[in-house]
Amino acid sequence: MFSRQRIQPGSPYLTDESKLTGESRNVALPFSEDEVREIMRVYNSKGNPVTVSAMRTGVCGGCVPMGNDVVSLENMSGAVGVGRDDRSYFIRLLPCTTLEELDRILLERSFDGLEDLTPGAVESLSSEPVSYFYPVDPTEMGGSIGGNVATNASGPRTYRYGTTRDWVRSIRVVFADGGVTEIRRGECVAEGNRIGFPAGRCYYSFDVPSYHVDGRVKNATGPRFQEGMDLIDLFIGSEGIFGIITMVEVYLIPRVPTVSCIQFFPDDASALGAAKRIRSEVAGLEFLEFMDKGSIDLIRSVMDRDPLVVGSPVPPEGSALFFDIPEEGHLDTLGTIGEIVRSYGSSLEDSWFGSTLEDFRRMRELRHAVPKSIFEYVASLKSAMPKIHKLGTDMAVPDGAADEMMSFYRSRLDEAGLEYVIFGHIGNNHPHVEIILRSMEEYEKAKAIYEEFAAKAVSLGGSCSAEHGLGRIKTRYLPLSYGEEAVAAIRTIKDVMDPKGILNPGVILEAVR
Amino acid sequence: MRFLVAVKQVPDTSAMRVDADGNLVRQGVPSILDPYCETALCRILDTRVPGDEVAVFTMGPPQAESCLRRCLDLGADRAFLITDRDLGGSDTWATARAVSAFVERHCPDADLLVFGRQTIDGGTGQVPYEVAQLLDRQQFAYVTDLSIGDGGIEATQDYGDSLRRCKVPVRSVVSFGEVDLKGRLCSIADHIRAGERSVVKIDRVGLGLGVYSVGLKGSTTRIEGTSVVKGERKCRKVRIENPDRAVELIFDMVGVKG
Ligand SMILES: Cc1cc2nc3c(=O)[nH]c(=O)nc-3n(C[C@H](O)[C@H](O)[C@H](O)COP(=O)(O)OP(=O)(O)OC[C@H]3O[C@@H](n4cnc5c(N)ncnc54)[C@H](O)[C@@H]3O)c2cc1C
């Protein structure tokens, strides 16, 4: 019998980093895949829905229960084994292993007790001259690998390495009825627009919806379907609505020695102009991040109280670009960047350079302090305004539409008199606009403008949710992005996979009325 | 003014973990420029005026060059790496002997010898004062502030319960007692300029020392054992609603006048 506990009011199981709050009476706490299966059998037999919860760092309320019980995977963490195939080494992880833990295991090479998934893999990885790493970097290292797969997480390094999807080798999934299957990329693909697979005593099959997704734009707006799709892609980015991921294998690559730089600019326009040229003229960037003047002001205002950044130097006023480049040949690259920044009113004197892990940590945490302080600020408003939650955009657009989108953000927010900061993945035309709310009136106003942003992003060929997923908060963007027909098609698949609708109801697909 | 700053490369002890068996996990722990040394260097870089020269040196394995590179990035003008297999295993006295020989042979005209109070790895806090002794220089420990004006060099020393402001004769040994919480990052331009400066390597022969004066052979320290010293703490729990009253109480307890 699996362990189940009562949930007390105010429990962390009732919220995530979106600060949306829900309700629930019990949390089931499985320690193994078998227990997950048992839980699903029990709940499915009674038709009782569950919400899957991992580290609750999600920002769209996907793990927030709305009255039903929670299945928390927190006790299923750690590395299981290492293997190697034609592509590279891979590591097998339990679903709630955090990225921080994964990074530590790889950096310290603490492979003791890990299974050889292919002969000699553990020994061979231990004796590699350089340590290996998992390159997807969704900045929040406290998130779990299962959560990352469920939301197809991505981040700054997507610029160079793509999204979680590109690094998943295989997963194990427990279905609503407690059946389980292991899916390895390449082993089960759709024939045209029909896909079918066995799992336990069931055989699932369905038509692949045929909405268009521009592969060049970052997109985590629901699952990715396409003709000839791989079955694994049904579960990557579908936020737990089709099954619970109980094991993940991800590929690793050798750590590339890099150097980190933050270049300061007098204003946002110069930083954005320089970003464009750096993207087109500088090869080998690991990532390219933007922090507008407001973000830098925000960092400066928390420098003395946020333990994360208290050990960092204070950035000068203005805006900034943050990038990593390979150490090899970095002086030449910096020479090119120097010429670019000079033509935008800055100079390499107005910058920070880092070559040690401590420098990297300082710069990273400075960048991370922007969303983190906003999340904390929203949390602090909750007691006075319980209905409020964070309003930050997560939209990406194609290259040609980046300027138009940026001016749209600014003009609409300025007209409305709302305060905001803009930061994030400028290298992928994916900045986050965080609206700093001060009252419920502002919240309502901002919500309306947010809808305009989403519609604009879609009209420009972009995505409404480029990396955070839809969760509960952004379900309306599914029809906005792909049309009602596509939503109906996804609902049909949901009915095939989870006929009683017990897995994460209300996530991605609006709760059935 | 010619400043000569001693630095050391150390494992980042804050990144070390203790495994389930209670052993320190050293694998994957990065080497860093010791924070006390970095703070000392930064204080000197902040003190210097145009025309001054700041040189740094370290004694260590060849990889220690990377910590000197960091010093050059931060703004040091010259760097020396004292490196030789024969120097391996030096205790504090043998280290002080090598350092003193280096100063006498390679930087005899340094106006101020600067150290951090201790390093975060060994943390004996002996080398600066042994060097002062060997070179017969005056020593100023626990310095928190250094200024140079018409009246010469002045330092503030923090003795824990009192501060002492004193004049520092040229050629003294000064050790800074603090670590700056806010670390420093150099600019890209600093880094490019630093790339043009080289690190001078010096071996045992270059120090003019025999094999028996340095390294393991020159070290008389024997570690008999280590133990954890347990400090006794008194604890008193008080429940106070009023923050002002709480502050007063803390001030009373630590003997500060509010
Ligand atoms: C400061 C901050 C910055 C962030 N920056 C980024 C960023 O740059 N990029 C980015 O992509 N995200 C970012 N995030 C969001 C978050 O870290 C990711 O969404 C992460 O993938 C969530 O992982 P989790 O373990 O916390 O999942 P949870 O929040 O617990 O769950 C997220 C969703 O996944 C489902 N789920 C979780 N585990 C499983 C599983 N094993 N099987 C099936 N479904 C599951 C849940 O039901 C829920 O729908 C940020 C968050 C914070 C707080």
Coordinates of N, CA and C in Angstrom, one line a residue, chain A residues 175-375:
Chain A
F175 N 0.4 5.0 -17.2 CA -0.9 5.6 -17.8 C -2.0 5.7 -16.7
A176 N -3.1 6.3 -17.1 CA -4.2 6.5 -16.2 C -4.6 5.2 -15.5
D177 N -4.6 4.1 -16.3 CA -5.1 2.9 -15.7 C -4.1 2.1 -15.0
G178 N -2.9 2.6 -14.8 CA -1.8 1.9 -14.1 C -0.9 1.1 -15.0
G179 N -1.2 1.1 -16.3 CA -0.3 0.4 -17.3 C 1.0 1.2 -17.4
V180 N 2.0 0.5 -17.9 CA 3.3 1.2 -18.0 C 4.0 0.8 -19.3
T181 N 4.8 1.7 -19.8 CA 5.5 1.3 -21.0 C 6.8 2.2 -21.0
E182 N 7.8 1.6 -21.7 CA 9.1 2.4 -21.9 C 9.1 2.8 -23.4
I183 N 9.4 4.0 -23.6 CA 9.5 4.6 -25.0 C 10.8 5.1 -25.3
R184 N 11.4 4.6 -26.3 CA 12.8 5.1 -26.7 C 12.6 5.9 -28.0
R185 N 13.2 7.0 -28.2 CA 13.1 7.8 -29.4 C 13.5 6.9 -30.6
G186 N 12.7 7.0 -31.6 CA 13.0 6.2 -32.8 C 12.4 4.8 -32.9
E187 N 11.8 4.4 -31.8 CA 11.3 3.0 -31.8 C 9.8 2.9 -32.1
C188 N 9.1 4.0 -32.0 CA 7.7 4.0 -32.3 C 7.3 5.3 -33.0
V189 N 7.1 5.3 -34.3 CA 6.8 6.5 -35.0 C 5.4 6.3 -35.7
A190 N 4.8 7.5 -35.9 CA 3.5 7.4 -36.6 C 3.6 7.0 -38.0
E191 N 2.7 6.2 -38.5 CA 2.7 6.0 -40.0 C 1.8 7.0 -40.5
G192 N 2.4 8.0 -41.2 CA 1.5 9.1 -41.7 C 1.0 9.8 -40.5
N193 N -0.4 9.9 -40.4 CA -1.0 10.6 -39.3 C -1.7 9.6 -38.3
R194 N -1.2 8.3 -38.3 CA -1.8 7.4 -37.4 C -0.7 6.8 -36.5
I195 N -1.0 6.8 -35.3 CA 0.1 6.2 -34.4 C -0.6 5.2 -33.4
G196 N 0.0 4.1 -33.1 CA -0.5 3.1 -32.2 C 0.6 2.5 -31.4
F197 N 0.3 2.1 -30.2 CA 1.3 1.4 -29.4 C 0.6 0.6 -28.3
P198 N 1.2 -0.5 -27.9 CA 0.7 -1.3 -26.8 C 1.2 -0.8 -25.4
A199 N 0.5 -0.9 -24.4 CA 0.9 -0.6 -23.0 C 0.1 -1.4 -22.1
G200 N 0.8 -2.3 -21.4 CA 0.0 -3.2 -20.5 C -1.0 -4.1 -21.3
R201 N -2.2 -4.0 -20.8 CA -3.2 -4.8 -21.5 C -3.9 -4.0 -22.6
C202 N -3.5 -2.8 -22.7 CA -4.2 -1.9 -23.7 C -3.4 -1.7 -25.0
Y203 N -4.1 -1.4 -26.0 CA -3.4 -0.9 -27.2 C -4.1 0.4 -27.6
Y204 N -3.2 1.5 -27.5 CA -3.7 2.8 -27.8 C -3.4 3.2 -29.2
S205 N -4.4 3.8 -29.9 CA -4.1 4.3 -31.2 C -5.0 5.5 -31.5
F206 N -4.4 6.5 -32.2 CA -5.2 7.7 -32.5 C -4.6 8.4 -33.7
D207 N -5.4 9.4 -34.2 CA -4.9 10.2 -35.4 C -4.1 11.3 -34.8
V208 N -3.0 11.6 -35.5 CA -2.2 12.7 -35.1 C -2.8 14.0 -35.6
P209 N -3.1 15.0 -34.7 CA -3.6 16.3 -35.1 C -2.7 16.9 -36.1
S210 N -3.2 17.7 -37.0 CA -2.4 18.3 -38.0 C -2.3 19.8 -38.0
Y211 N -2.0 20.4 -36.8 CA -1.8 21.8 -36.8 C -0.3 22.1 -37.1
H212 N -0.1 23.3 -37.6 CA 1.2 23.7 -38.0 C 2.0 24.3 -36.8
V213 N 3.2 23.9 -36.6 CA 4.1 24.5 -35.6 C 5.4 24.8 -36.3
D214 N 5.8 26.1 -36.2 CA 7.0 26.5 -36.8 C 8.2 26.1 -36.0
G215 N 8.9 25.1 -36.5 CA 10.0 24.5 -35.7 C 11.1 25.4 -35.3
R216 N 11.2 26.6 -36.0 CA 12.3 27.5 -35.7 C 12.0 28.4 -34.5
V217 N 10.7 28.4 -34.1 CA 10.3 29.3 -32.9 C 10.2 28.4 -31.7
K218 N 10.8 28.9 -30.6 CA 10.6 28.1 -29.3 C 9.2 28.0 -29.0
N219 N 8.7 26.8 -28.6 CA 7.3 26.6 -28.4 C 7.1 25.5 -27.4
A220 N 6.4 25.8 -26.3 CA 6.0 24.8 -25.3 C 4.5 24.9 -25.1
T221 N 3.8 25.3 -26.2 CA 2.3 25.5 -26.1 C 1.7 24.1 -26.4
G222 N 1.6 23.3 -25.4 CA 1.0 22.0 -25.6 C 1.9 21.0 -26.3
P223 N 1.5 19.7 -26.5 CA 2.3 18.7 -27.1 C 2.6 19.1 -28.6
R224 N 3.7 18.5 -29.1 CA 4.0 18.8 -30.5 C 3.6 17.6 -31.3
F225 N 2.7 17.8 -32.3 CA 2.2 16.8 -33.2 C 2.7 17.1 -34.6
Q226 N 3.0 16.1 -35.3 CA 3.3 16.2 -36.7 C 3.2 14.9 -37.4
E227 N 3.0 14.9 -38.7 CA 3.0 13.6 -39.4 C 4.3 12.9 -39.2
G228 N 4.2 11.6 -39.0 CA 5.4 10.8 -38.8 C 6.0 11.0 -37.4
M229 N 5.2 11.6 -36.5 CA 5.8 12.0 -35.2 C 6.3 10.7 -34.4
D230 N 7.2 11.0 -33.5 CA 7.7 10.0 -32.6 C 6.8 9.9 -31.4
L231 N 6.5 8.7 -30.9 CA 5.6 8.5 -29.8 C 6.1 9.3 -28.6
I232 N 7.4 9.3 -28.4 CA 8.0 10.0 -27.2 C 7.5 11.5 -27.1
D233 N 7.3 12.1 -28.3 CA 6.9 13.5 -28.3 C 5.5 13.7 -27.8
L234 N 4.7 12.7 -27.7 CA 3.4 12.8 -27.1 C 3.5 13.2 -25.7
F235 N 4.6 12.7 -25.0 CA 4.7 12.9 -23.6 C 5.6 14.1 -23.2
I236 N 6.5 14.4 -24.1 CA 7.3 15.6 -23.9 C 6.5 16.9 -24.1
G237 N 6.4 17.7 -23.1 CA 5.6 18.9 -23.3 C 4.1 18.8 -23.1
S238 N 3.6 17.6 -22.7 CA 2.2 17.5 -22.5 C 1.8 17.6 -21.0
E239 N 2.7 18.0 -20.2 CA 2.4 18.4 -18.8 C 1.6 17.4 -18.0
G240 N 1.9 16.1 -18.3 CA 1.3 15.0 -17.4 C -0.1 14.7 -17.8
I241 N -0.7 15.2 -18.9 CA -2.1 14.9 -19.1 C -2.3 13.5 -19.7
F242 N -1.2 12.9 -20.3 CA -1.3 11.6 -20.9 C -0.7 10.5 -20.1
G243 N 0.1 10.8 -19.1 CA 0.8 9.8 -18.3 C 1.8 10.4 -17.4
I244 N 2.2 9.6 -16.4 CA 3.2 10.0 -15.4 C 4.5 9.5 -15.8
I245 N 5.5 10.4 -15.9 CA 6.8 9.9 -16.3 C 7.5 9.4 -15.1
T246 N 8.0 8.2 -15.1 CA 8.6 7.6 -13.9 C 10.1 7.3 -14.1
M247 N 10.6 7.6 -15.3 CA 12.0 7.4 -15.5 C 12.4 8.2 -16.8
V248 N 13.6 8.8 -16.8 CA 14.0 9.6 -17.9 C 15.4 9.3 -18.2
E249 N 15.8 9.0 -19.5 CA 17.2 8.9 -19.9 C 17.5 10.2 -20.7
V250 N 18.5 10.9 -20.3 CA 18.9 12.0 -21.1 C 20.4 11.9 -21.6
Y251 N 20.7 12.5 -22.7 CA 22.0 12.4 -23.3 C 22.9 13.5 -22.6
L252 N 24.2 13.2 -22.5 CA 25.2 14.1 -21.9 C 26.2 14.4 -23.0
I253 N 26.9 15.6 -22.8 CA 28.0 15.9 -23.7 C 29.2 16.4 -22.9
P254 N 30.4 16.4 -23.5 CA 31.5 16.9 -22.7 C 31.4 18.4 -22.4
R255 N 31.7 18.7 -21.2 CA 31.6 20.1 -20.7 C 32.6 20.9 -21.6
V256 N 32.1 22.0 -22.2 CA 32.9 22.8 -23.1 C 33.5 23.9 -22.2
P257 N 34.8 24.1 -22.1 CA 35.2 25.3 -21.3 C 34.8 26.6 -21.9
T258 N 34.1 27.4 -21.1 CA 33.6 28.6 -21.6 C 34.0 29.8 -20.7
V259 N 33.8 31.0 -21.2 CA 34.0 32.2 -20.4 C 32.6 32.9 -20.4
S260 N 32.3 33.6 -19.3 CA 31.0 34.4 -19.2 C 31.3 35.9 -19.3
C261 N 30.4 36.6 -19.9 CA 30.5 38.0 -20.0 C 29.2 38.7 -19.8
I262 N 29.2 39.8 -19.1 CA 28.0 40.7 -19.1 C 28.5 42.1 -19.6
Q263 N 27.9 42.5 -20.7 CA 28.2 43.8 -21.3 C 27.1 44.8 -20.9
F264 N 27.5 45.9 -20.4 CA 26.6 46.9 -20.0 C 26.4 48.0 -21.1
F265 N 25.2 48.5 -21.2 CA 24.9 49.5 -22.3 C 24.2 50.7 -21.6
P266 N 24.3 51.9 -22.2 CA 23.6 53.0 -21.6 C 22.1 52.9 -21.6
D267 N 21.5 52.2 -22.6 CA 20.0 52.1 -22.7 C 19.6 50.8 -23.4
D268 N 18.3 50.6 -23.3 CA 17.8 49.3 -23.9 C 18.0 49.2 -25.4
A269 N 17.8 50.4 -26.1 CA 17.9 50.4 -27.5 C 19.3 49.9 -28.0
S270 N 20.3 50.5 -27.3 CA 21.7 50.1 -27.7 C 21.9 48.6 -27.5
A271 N 21.4 48.1 -26.3 CA 21.7 46.7 -26.0 C 21.0 45.8 -27.0
L272 N 19.7 46.2 -27.4 CA 19.0 45.4 -28.3 C 19.6 45.4 -29.7
G273 N 20.1 46.6 -30.1 CA 20.8 46.7 -31.4 C 22.0 45.9 -31.4
A274 N 22.8 46.0 -30.4 CA 24.0 45.2 -30.3 C 23.7 43.7 -30.3
A275 N 22.6 43.3 -29.6 CA 22.3 41.9 -29.6 C 22.1 41.3 -31.0
K276 N 21.4 42.1 -31.8 CA 21.1 41.7 -33.1 C 22.4 41.4 -33.9
R277 N 23.3 42.4 -33.8 CA 24.6 42.2 -34.6 C 25.4 41.1 -34.0
I278 N 25.4 40.9 -32.7 CA 26.2 39.9 -32.1 C 25.7 38.5 -32.6
R279 N 24.4 38.4 -32.6 CA 23.8 37.1 -33.1 C 24.2 36.8 -34.5
S280 N 24.2 37.9 -35.4 CA 24.6 37.5 -36.8 C 26.1 37.5 -37.0
E281 N 26.9 38.1 -36.2 CA 28.3 38.2 -36.5 C 29.2 37.3 -35.7
V282 N 28.7 36.9 -34.5 CA 29.6 36.1 -33.6 C 29.1 34.6 -33.6
A283 N 30.1 33.8 -34.0 CA 29.7 32.4 -34.0 C 30.0 31.8 -32.6
G284 N 29.4 30.7 -32.3 CA 29.8 29.9 -31.1 C 29.2 30.4 -29.8
L285 N 28.2 31.4 -29.8 CA 27.7 31.8 -28.5 C 26.9 30.7 -27.9
E286 N 27.1 30.5 -26.6 CA 26.3 29.4 -25.8 C 24.9 29.9 -25.6
F287 N 24.8 31.2 -25.3 CA 23.5 31.8 -25.1 C 23.6 33.3 -25.2
L288 N 22.5 34.0 -25.3 CA 22.5 35.5 -25.4 C 21.3 36.0 -24.6
E289 N 21.5 36.6 -23.5 CA 20.4 37.0 -22.6 C 20.4 38.6 -22.5
F290 N 19.2 39.1 -22.3 CA 19.1 40.6 -22.3 C 18.5 40.9 -20.9
M291 N 19.0 42.0 -20.3 CA 18.3 42.5 -19.1 C 18.1 44.0 -19.3
D292 N 16.9 44.4 -19.3 CA 16.6 45.9 -19.6 C 16.9 46.7 -18.4
K293 N 16.8 48.0 -18.6 CA 17.2 48.9 -17.5 C 16.4 48.6 -16.2
G294 N 15.1 48.3 -16.4 CA 14.3 48.0 -15.3 C 14.8 46.8 -14.5
S295 N 15.2 45.8 -15.3 CA 15.7 44.5 -14.6 C 17.0 44.9 -13.8
I296 N 17.8 45.7 -14.4 CA 19.1 46.0 -13.7 C 18.7 46.8 -12.4
D297 N 17.8 47.7 -12.6 CA 17.3 48.5 -11.4 C 16.8 47.6 -10.3
L298 N 16.0 46.6 -10.8 CA 15.5 45.6 -9.8 C 16.6 44.9 -9.1
I299 N 17.6 44.4 -9.8 CA 18.7 43.7 -9.2 C 19.4 44.6 -8.2
R300 N 19.6 45.8 -8.6 CA 20.3 46.8 -7.7 C 19.5 47.0 -6.4
S301 N 18.2 46.9 -6.6 CA 17.4 47.2 -5.4 C 17.4 46.0 -4.4
V302 N 17.7 44.8 -4.9 CA 17.7 43.6 -4.0 C 19.1 43.2 -3.5
M303 N 20.1 43.9 -4.0 CA 21.5 43.4 -3.8 C 21.8 43.2 -2.3
D304 N 21.3 44.1 -1.5 CA 21.7 44.0 -0.1 C 20.8 43.0 0.7
R305 N 19.7 42.5 0.2 CA 18.9 41.6 1.0 C 18.7 40.2 0.4
D306 N 19.0 40.0 -0.9 CA 18.8 38.7 -1.5 C 20.1 37.9 -1.3
P307 N 20.0 36.8 -0.5 CA 21.2 36.0 -0.2 C 21.9 35.5 -1.5
L308 N 21.0 35.4 -2.5 CA 21.5 34.8 -3.8 C 22.6 35.8 -4.5
V309 N 22.3 37.1 -4.3 CA 23.2 38.0 -5.0 C 24.0 38.9 -4.1
V310 N 23.9 38.6 -2.8 CA 24.6 39.5 -1.9 C 26.1 39.4 -2.1
G311 N 26.6 38.3 -2.6 CA 28.1 38.2 -2.9 C 28.5 38.6 -4.3
S312 N 27.6 39.3 -5.0 CA 28.0 39.7 -6.3 C 28.3 41.2 -6.3
P313 N 29.1 41.7 -7.2 CA 29.3 43.1 -7.3 C 28.0 43.8 -7.8
V314 N 27.9 45.1 -7.6 CA 26.6 45.8 -8.0 C 26.8 46.2 -9.4
P315 N 25.8 45.8 -10.3 CA 25.9 46.2 -11.7 C 25.6 47.7 -11.8
P316 N 26.3 48.4 -12.8 CA 26.0 49.8 -13.0 C 24.6 50.0 -13.6
E317 N 24.1 51.2 -13.6 CA 22.8 51.5 -14.1 C 22.8 51.3 -15.7
G318 N 21.7 51.0 -16.3 CA 21.6 50.9 -17.7 C 21.1 49.5 -18.0
S319 N 21.3 49.0 -19.2 CA 20.8 47.7 -19.6 C 22.0 46.8 -19.9
A320 N 21.8 45.5 -20.1 CA 22.9 44.6 -20.3 C 22.6 43.4 -21.2
L321 N 23.7 42.9 -21.7 CA 23.6 41.6 -22.4 C 24.5 40.6 -21.7
F322 N 24.1 39.4 -21.6 CA 24.8 38.4 -20.8 C 25.0 37.2 -21.8
F323 N 26.3 36.8 -22.0 CA 26.5 35.7 -22.9 C 27.7 34.9 -22.5
D324 N 27.7 33.6 -22.9 CA 28.9 32.7 -22.7 C 29.5 32.4 -24.1
I325 N 30.8 32.4 -24.1 CA 31.4 31.9 -25.4 C 32.5 30.9 -25.0
P326 N 32.8 30.0 -26.0 CA 33.9 29.0 -25.7 C 35.2 29.7 -25.4
E327 N 35.9 29.1 -24.4 CA 37.2 29.6 -24.0 C 38.2 29.7 -25.2
E328 N 38.1 28.6 -25.9 CA 39.1 28.5 -27.1 C 38.8 29.6 -28.1
G329 N 39.8 30.4 -28.3 CA 39.6 31.5 -29.3 C 38.8 32.7 -28.7
H330 N 38.6 32.8 -27.4 CA 37.7 33.8 -26.9 C 38.2 35.2 -27.1
L331 N 39.6 35.4 -27.1 CA 40.1 36.7 -27.3 C 39.7 37.3 -28.6
D332 N 39.7 36.5 -29.7 CA 39.3 36.9 -31.0 C 37.8 37.3 -31.0
T333 N 37.0 36.4 -30.4 CA 35.6 36.6 -30.3 C 35.3 37.9 -29.6
L334 N 36.0 38.2 -28.5 CA 35.8 39.4 -27.7 C 36.2 40.6 -28.5
G335 N 37.2 40.4 -29.3 CA 37.6 41.5 -30.2 C 36.5 42.0 -31.1
T336 N 35.8 41.0 -31.7 CA 34.7 41.3 -32.6 C 33.6 41.9 -31.8
I337 N 33.3 41.4 -30.7 CA 32.2 41.9 -29.9 C 32.5 43.4 -29.4
G338 N 33.8 43.6 -29.2 CA 34.3 45.0 -28.8 C 33.9 46.0 -29.9
E339 N 34.1 45.6 -31.1 CA 33.8 46.5 -32.2 C 32.3 46.8 -32.3
I340 N 31.6 45.7 -32.1 CA 30.1 45.9 -32.2 C 29.6 46.8 -31.0
V341 N 30.1 46.5 -29.8 CA 29.5 47.3 -28.7 C 29.9 48.8 -28.8
R342 N 31.1 49.1 -29.4 CA 31.5 50.4 -29.5 C 30.5 51.2 -30.4
S343 N 30.0 50.5 -31.4 CA 29.1 51.3 -32.3 C 27.7 51.4 -31.6
Y344 N 27.5 50.9 -30.4 CA 26.3 51.1 -29.7 C 26.5 51.9 -28.4
G345 N 27.5 52.8 -28.4 CA 27.7 53.7 -27.3 C 28.3 53.0 -26.0
S346 N 28.8 51.8 -26.1 CA 29.4 51.2 -25.0 C 30.9 50.8 -25.3
S347 N 31.5 50.2 -24.3 CA 32.9 49.8 -24.5 C 33.2 48.6 -23.7
L348 N 34.2 47.9 -24.0 CA 34.5 46.6 -23.2 C 35.0 47.0 -21.8
E349 N 35.2 48.3 -21.6 CA 35.5 48.7 -20.2 C 34.3 48.5 -19.3
D350 N 33.1 48.7 -19.9 CA 31.8 48.6 -19.2 C 31.3 47.2 -19.3
S351 N 32.0 46.3 -18.7 CA 31.5 44.9 -18.8 C 32.1 44.1 -17.6
W352 N 31.6 42.9 -17.5 CA 32.2 42.0 -16.5 C 32.6 40.7 -17.3
F353 N 33.8 40.2 -16.9 CA 34.3 39.0 -17.5 C 34.5 38.0 -16.4
G354 N 34.1 36.7 -16.7 CA 34.3 35.7 -15.7 C 34.9 34.4 -16.3
S355 N 35.8 33.9 -15.5 CA 36.4 32.6 -16.1 C 36.4 31.5 -15.0
T356 N 36.0 31.8 -13.8 CA 36.0 30.8 -12.8 C 34.5 30.4 -12.5
L357 N 34.4 29.2 -11.9 CA 33.0 28.8 -11.5 C 32.3 29.8 -10.6
E358 N 33.1 30.4 -9.7 CA 32.5 31.4 -8.8 C 32.0 32.6 -9.6
D359 N 32.8 33.0 -10.6 CA 32.3 34.1 -11.5 C 31.0 33.7 -12.2
F360 N 31.0 32.5 -12.7 CA 29.8 32.0 -13.5 C 28.6 32.0 -12.5
R361 N 28.8 31.5 -11.3 CA 27.7 31.4 -10.4 C 27.2 32.9 -10.1
R362 N 28.1 33.8 -9.8 CA 27.7 35.2 -9.5 C 26.8 35.7 -10.7
M363 N 27.3 35.6 -11.9 CA 26.6 36.2 -13.0 C 25.3 35.5 -13.2
R364 N 25.2 34.2 -13.1 CA 24.0 33.4 -13.3 C 23.0 33.8 -12.3
E365 N 23.4 33.9 -11.1 CA 22.5 34.2 -10.0 C 22.0 35.7 -10.1
L366 N 22.8 36.5 -10.6 CA 22.4 37.9 -10.9 C 21.2 37.9 -11.9
R367 N 21.4 37.1 -12.9 CA 20.3 37.0 -14.0 C 19.1 36.3 -13.4
H368 N 19.3 35.3 -12.6 CA 18.2 34.6 -12.0 C 17.4 35.4 -11.0
A369 N 18.1 36.4 -10.4 CA 17.5 37.2 -9.4 C 16.3 38.0 -9.9
V370 N 16.3 38.2 -11.2 CA 15.2 39.0 -11.8 C 13.9 38.3 -11.7
P371 N 13.8 37.1 -12.3 CA 12.5 36.4 -12.1 C 12.2 36.1 -10.6
K372 N 13.3 35.7 -9.9 CA 13.1 35.2 -8.6 C 12.5 36.3 -7.7
S373 N 13.1 37.6 -7.9 CA 12.5 38.6 -7.0 C 11.1 39.0 -7.4
I374 N 10.8 38.8 -8.7 CA 9.4 39.1 -9.0 C 8.4 38.0 -8.4
F375 N 8.9 36.8 -8.5 CA 8.0 35.7 -7.9 C 7.8 36.0 -6.4

